[in-house]
CSV table of C-alpha atoms in Angstrom, one decimal:
chain,number,residue,atom,x,y,z
H,1,MET,CA,-0.7,9.1,5.4
H,2,GLN,CA,0.2,10.7,2.1
H,3,VAL,CA,-0.2,9.4,-1.5
H,4,VAL,CA,1.1,11.2,-4.5
H,5,ARG,CA,-0.3,10.9,-8.0
H,6,ASP,CA,1.5,12.7,-10.9
H,7,GLY,CA,3.1,15.0,-8.4
H,8,VAL,CA,-0.1,15.9,-6.6
H,9,ARG,CA,-0.2,15.1,-2.9
H,10,LEU,CA,-3.4,13.8,-1.3
H,11,ASP,CA,-3.6,13.4,2.5
H,12,CYS,CA,-5.5,10.3,3.6
H,13,HIS,CA,-6.6,9.9,7.2
H,14,ASP,CA,-7.1,6.2,7.7
H,15,SER,CA,-8.8,4.7,10.7
H,16,GLY,CA,-7.3,1.3,10.0
H,17,GLY,CA,-9.1,-1.9,10.7
H,18,ASP,CA,-10.1,-4.9,8.7
H,19,GLY,CA,-13.8,-3.9,8.1
H,20,PRO,CA,-15.3,-2.7,4.9
H,21,ALA,CA,-13.7,0.4,3.5
H,22,ILE,CA,-15.6,3.8,3.5
H,23,VAL,CA,-13.9,6.7,1.6
H,24,LEU,CA,-15.1,10.1,2.7
H,25,LEU,CA,-14.8,13.1,0.3
H,26,HIS,CA,-15.3,16.7,1.4
H,27,GLY,CA,-16.8,19.4,-0.7
H,28,LEU,CA,-15.3,22.5,-2.3
H,29,ALA,CA,-13.0,24.5,0.1
H,30,GLY,CA,-13.5,21.7,2.7
H,31,HIS,CA,-11.3,19.3,4.5
H,32,SER,CA,-11.2,15.7,5.8
H,33,GLY,CA,-11.8,16.7,9.4
H,34,GLU,CA,-15.4,17.6,8.6
H,35,PHE,CA,-16.3,14.0,8.9
H,36,ALA,CA,-14.9,13.4,12.4
H,37,GLU,CA,-18.3,13.5,14.2
H,38,LEU,CA,-20.0,11.5,11.5
H,39,GLN,CA,-17.3,8.8,11.7
H,40,ARG,CA,-17.9,8.5,15.5
H,41,SER,CA,-21.5,7.6,14.8
H,42,LEU,CA,-20.8,5.0,12.1
H,43,PRO,CA,-20.7,1.3,13.1
H,44,ALA,CA,-17.5,0.1,14.7
H,45,GLY,CA,-15.1,-1.9,12.6
H,46,LEU,CA,-15.4,0.1,9.4
H,47,ARG,CA,-12.2,1.2,7.8
H,48,CYS,CA,-12.8,4.9,7.2
H,49,VAL,CA,-10.5,6.9,5.0
H,50,ALA,CA,-11.1,10.6,4.8
H,51,VAL,CA,-9.2,12.4,2.0
H,52,ASP,CA,-7.9,15.9,1.7
H,53,GLN,CA,-8.2,16.2,-2.0
H,54,ARG,CA,-6.2,18.0,-4.7
H,55,ALA,CA,-5.9,21.8,-4.2
H,56,HIS,CA,-7.0,21.3,-0.6
H,57,VAL,CA,-3.8,20.1,1.0
H,58,PRO,CA,-2.1,23.0,3.0
H,59,GLY,CA,1.3,24.1,1.7
H,60,GLU,CA,1.0,22.3,-1.6
H,61,PRO,CA,1.3,24.0,-5.0
H,62,VAL,CA,-1.9,24.4,-7.0
H,63,PRO,CA,-2.2,21.4,-9.3
H,64,ALA,CA,-2.2,22.3,-13.0
H,65,ASP,CA,-5.3,20.1,-13.6
H,66,LEU,CA,-8.4,21.0,-11.6
H,67,SER,CA,-10.8,19.1,-13.9
H,68,ARG,CA,-13.6,16.9,-12.7
H,69,ALA,CA,-11.8,14.0,-14.3
H,70,ALA,CA,-8.6,14.7,-12.3
H,71,TYR,CA,-10.5,14.7,-9.0
H,72,ALA,CA,-12.2,11.4,-9.8
H,73,GLU,CA,-9.0,9.8,-11.0
H,74,ASP,CA,-7.4,10.7,-7.6
H,75,VAL,CA,-10.1,8.7,-5.9
H,76,VAL,CA,-9.5,5.7,-8.1
H,77,PHE,CA,-5.8,6.0,-7.3
H,78,VAL,CA,-6.4,6.1,-3.6
H,79,LEU,CA,-8.6,3.0,-3.8
H,80,GLN,CA,-5.9,1.1,-5.6
H,81,GLU,CA,-2.9,2.5,-3.7
H,82,LEU,CA,-4.4,1.8,-0.3
H,83,GLY,CA,-6.0,-1.5,-1.2
H,84,LEU,CA,-9.5,-0.3,-0.3
H,85,ALA,CA,-11.5,-1.8,-3.2
H,86,PRO,CA,-14.3,-2.6,-3.3
H,87,ALA,CA,-15.2,0.5,-1.2
H,88,VAL,CA,-18.2,2.6,-0.5
H,89,LEU,CA,-17.7,6.2,-1.6
H,90,VAL,CA,-19.3,8.9,0.6
H,91,GLY,CA,-19.1,12.5,-0.7
H,92,GLN,CA,-20.6,15.8,0.2
H,93,SER,CA,-21.4,18.5,-2.4
H,94,LEU,CA,-18.5,18.6,-4.9
H,95,GLY,CA,-17.1,15.6,-3.2
H,96,GLY,CA,-20.3,13.7,-3.9
H,97,HIS,CA,-20.0,14.7,-7.6
H,98,THR,CA,-16.4,13.4,-7.6
H,99,ALA,CA,-17.5,10.1,-5.9
H,100,MET,CA,-20.2,9.7,-8.6
H,101,LEU,CA,-17.7,10.1,-11.4
H,102,ALA,CA,-15.3,7.7,-9.8
H,103,ALA,CA,-18.0,5.1,-9.3
H,104,ALA,CA,-19.2,5.5,-12.9
H,105,ALA,CA,-15.7,5.1,-14.3
H,106,ARG,CA,-14.6,2.2,-12.2
H,107,PRO,CA,-17.6,0.2,-10.9
H,108,ASP,CA,-15.2,-2.7,-10.3
H,109,LEU,CA,-13.6,-0.8,-7.4
H,110,VAL,CA,-16.8,0.6,-5.9
H,111,ARG,CA,-19.5,-1.4,-4.1
H,112,GLY,CA,-21.6,1.5,-2.9
H,113,LEU,CA,-22.2,5.3,-3.3
H,114,VAL,CA,-23.6,7.9,-0.9
H,115,MET,CA,-24.1,11.4,-2.3
H,116,ILE,CA,-24.7,14.0,0.3
H,117,GLU,CA,-26.3,17.2,-1.1
H,118,ALA,CA,-24.8,16.4,-4.5
H,119,GLY,CA,-26.2,15.6,-7.9
H,120,PRO,CA,-25.4,15.4,-11.6
H,121,GLU,CA,-27.0,18.7,-12.6
H,122,ALA,CA,-24.8,21.5,-14.1
H,123,ASP,CA,-24.1,24.7,-12.3
H,124,GLY,CA,-25.2,28.1,-13.6
H,125,PRO,CA,-22.6,30.5,-15.2
H,126,GLU,CA,-23.0,32.8,-12.2
H,127,LEU,CA,-21.6,30.3,-9.6
H,128,PRO,CA,-17.8,30.8,-10.1
H,129,ALA,CA,-18.2,34.6,-9.5
H,130,GLU,CA,-20.5,33.9,-6.5
H,131,ILE,CA,-17.9,31.5,-5.0
H,132,GLY,CA,-15.1,34.0,-5.6
H,133,GLY,CA,-17.1,36.8,-4.0
H,134,TRP,CA,-17.8,34.6,-1.0
H,135,LEU,CA,-14.1,33.7,-0.5
H,136,ASP,CA,-13.1,37.3,-0.9
H,137,SER,CA,-15.5,38.2,1.9
H,138,TRP,CA,-13.5,36.1,4.4
H,139,PRO,CA,-11.8,38.5,6.8
H,140,VAL,CA,-8.4,36.7,6.7
H,141,PRO,CA,-6.4,36.2,8.7
H,142,PHE,CA,-8.8,35.2,11.4
H,143,ALA,CA,-7.5,35.9,14.9
H,144,SER,CA,-9.0,32.8,16.4
H,145,ARG,CA,-11.0,29.7,15.6
H,146,GLU,CA,-13.8,31.2,17.7
H,147,GLN,CA,-13.9,34.3,15.5
H,148,ALA,CA,-13.8,32.2,12.4
H,149,ALA,CA,-16.6,29.9,13.6
H,150,GLU,CA,-18.8,32.9,14.3
H,151,PHE,CA,-18.1,34.3,10.8
H,152,PHE,CA,-19.1,30.9,9.3
H,153,GLY,CA,-22.4,30.9,11.0
H,154,GLY,CA,-21.7,29.4,14.4
H,155,GLY,CA,-22.8,26.0,15.7
H,156,PRO,CA,-21.3,22.8,14.3
H,157,VAL,CA,-21.2,24.1,10.8
H,158,GLY,CA,-19.2,27.2,11.8
H,159,ALA,CA,-16.9,25.0,13.9
H,160,GLY,CA,-16.4,22.6,11.1
H,161,TRP,CA,-15.3,25.3,8.6
H,162,ALA,CA,-13.1,27.0,11.2
H,163,ALA,CA,-11.3,23.7,11.9
H,164,GLY,CA,-10.1,23.6,8.3
H,165,LEU,CA,-8.1,26.8,8.6
H,166,VAL,CA,-4.3,26.6,9.0
H,167,GLU,CA,-2.1,28.6,11.3
H,168,ARG,CA,0.7,30.7,9.7
H,169,ASP,CA,2.0,34.2,10.0
H,170,GLY,CA,0.3,34.9,13.3
H,171,GLY,CA,-3.2,34.1,12.1
H,172,LEU,CA,-5.6,31.5,10.6
H,173,TRP,CA,-5.7,31.2,6.9
H,174,PRO,CA,-7.5,29.1,4.2
H,175,ARG,CA,-5.8,25.9,3.4
H,176,PHE,CA,-6.3,26.5,-0.3
H,177,ALA,CA,-5.7,29.1,-3.0
H,178,ARG,CA,-8.8,31.2,-3.8
H,179,ASP,CA,-8.5,30.9,-7.6
H,180,ALA,CA,-8.1,27.1,-7.3
H,181,MET,CA,-11.5,26.9,-5.7
H,182,VAL,CA,-13.1,29.1,-8.4
H,183,ASP,CA,-11.4,27.1,-11.2
H,184,SER,CA,-12.5,23.8,-9.6
H,185,ILE,CA,-16.2,24.8,-9.5
H,186,ALA,CA,-16.0,26.4,-13.0
H,187,THR,CA,-15.6,22.9,-14.6
H,188,LEU,CA,-19.2,22.2,-13.6
H,189,VAL,CA,-20.7,25.2,-15.3
H,190,GLY,CA,-22.9,24.1,-18.2
H,191,ALA,CA,-21.7,20.5,-18.0
H,192,PRO,CA,-24.4,18.1,-16.5
H,193,SER,CA,-23.3,14.6,-15.6
H,194,TRP,CA,-26.5,12.7,-16.2
H,195,PRO,CA,-24.8,10.1,-18.4
H,196,ALA,CA,-22.5,9.2,-15.5
H,197,TRP,CA,-25.4,9.0,-13.2
H,198,ASP,CA,-27.4,6.8,-15.5
H,199,SER,CA,-24.5,4.4,-15.9
H,200,LEU,CA,-24.1,3.8,-12.2
H,201,VAL,CA,-24.3,0.2,-11.1
H,202,GLY,CA,-26.0,-0.9,-7.9
H,203,PRO,CA,-27.8,0.9,-5.1
H,204,VAL,CA,-27.2,4.6,-4.4
H,205,LEU,CA,-28.1,6.6,-1.4
H,206,VAL,CA,-28.9,10.3,-1.8
H,207,VAL,CA,-28.9,12.4,1.4
H,208,ARG,CA,-30.6,15.7,1.2
H,209,GLY,CA,-30.7,18.5,3.9
H,210,GLU,CA,-34.2,19.8,4.7
H,211,ARG,CA,-32.7,23.3,4.1
H,212,GLY,CA,-30.2,22.2,1.5
H,213,ILE,CA,-29.5,23.5,-2.0
H,214,MET,CA,-30.6,20.5,-4.1
H,215,THR,CA,-33.6,21.4,-6.3
H,216,ASP,CA,-36.7,19.3,-6.3
H,217,ALA,CA,-36.3,18.8,-10.1
H,218,GLU,CA,-32.8,17.4,-9.7
H,219,VAL,CA,-33.9,15.1,-6.9
H,220,ALA,CA,-37.0,13.9,-8.8
H,221,ARG,CA,-34.8,12.9,-11.8
H,222,MET,CA,-32.2,11.2,-9.6
H,223,THR,CA,-34.8,9.1,-7.8
H,224,GLN,CA,-36.2,7.9,-11.2
H,225,ARG,CA,-33.1,5.7,-11.4
H,226,PRO,CA,-33.7,2.2,-10.0
H,227,ASP,CA,-32.0,1.3,-6.8
H,228,THR,CA,-31.8,4.9,-5.6
H,229,THR,CA,-32.9,5.7,-2.1
H,230,LEU,CA,-33.5,9.3,-0.9
H,231,VAL,CA,-33.2,10.4,2.7
H,232,THR,CA,-34.1,13.9,3.8
H,233,VAL,CA,-32.4,14.9,7.0
H,234,LEU,CA,-34.5,17.3,9.0
H,235,ASP,CA,-33.1,20.6,10.5
H,236,ALA,CA,-30.0,20.4,8.2
H,237,GLY,CA,-28.7,22.7,5.5
H,238,HIS,CA,-26.2,22.0,2.7
H,239,ASP,CA,-23.6,20.8,5.3
H,240,VAL,CA,-25.8,17.9,6.4
H,241,HIS,CA,-22.8,16.0,7.8
H,242,LEU,CA,-22.0,18.9,10.1
H,243,ASP,CA,-25.5,20.0,11.0
H,244,GLN,CA,-26.8,16.5,11.8
H,245,PRO,CA,-23.8,14.0,11.9
H,246,ALA,CA,-25.7,11.3,13.9
H,247,ALA,CA,-28.7,11.4,11.6
H,248,THR,CA,-26.5,11.3,8.5
H,249,ALA,CA,-24.5,8.4,9.9
H,250,ALA,CA,-27.8,6.6,10.7
H,251,ALA,CA,-28.9,6.9,7.1
H,252,ILE,CA,-25.5,5.6,5.9
H,253,SER,CA,-25.6,2.8,8.4
H,254,ALA,CA,-29.0,1.7,7.1
H,255,TYR,CA,-27.7,1.8,3.6
H,256,LEU,CA,-24.7,-0.3,4.5
H,257,ASP,CA,-26.9,-2.9,6.1
H,258,GLY,CA,-28.5,-3.5,2.8
H,259,GLN,CA,-25.2,-3.9,1.0
H,260,ALA,CA,-23.9,-7.3,0.1
H,261,PRO,CA,-20.7,-8.3,2.0
H,262,ALA,CA,-17.5,-7.1,0.4
H,263,ALA,CA,-15.8,-9.7,-1.8
């Protein structure tokens, strides 16, 4: 289904059902389909809503506002528009940062938070250029999903990234505008979000990949917060949910078991 906030379309893939709501938020340049395998390993009965976020919906104009606040306000809007509150927010990478900001801003709508390879630390000034260079290296259009999957490293991670490409003009293309991704990540440069982290209410699960990009210093500071649980998933990189969906789902399921029933 589609929801529209201030002219910006968000695609929400809702499993339906009457169980507790779980909202899944992909990272930069990602897509909602990344969570398909993870969802299959989660307990039956959950209402899982995976969101294609602003600037990531194919065919849509680039939103004028790519700020961190805009992304977080979209999540709040989805929770209210679809009647999901109180929900558990699960986000990977930039999606985890978005989930954290939404939970900090509206704790009345959020009953749990899972941050996968995501934290409050600011990014360095070199990151936007690095992201831009990486996107420029994509040999688009890809001729096939197999070719794309190989380019993205093969295995479940490569397949997950390839699945996010869209067909047009006889090839497979990114679903997003290159500059929109650079501008989205640039808002994190030099702007740590520790006040938002420290203001969170209730238990938080942090999922880290054994080969991920979170620093030991960031993780150590995060776990100083009361009610914070850290799970390190073995044999997983930054895309933990793709590398090890069953193990990631097991960590989330254990976290949910400790949650109070939804009101």
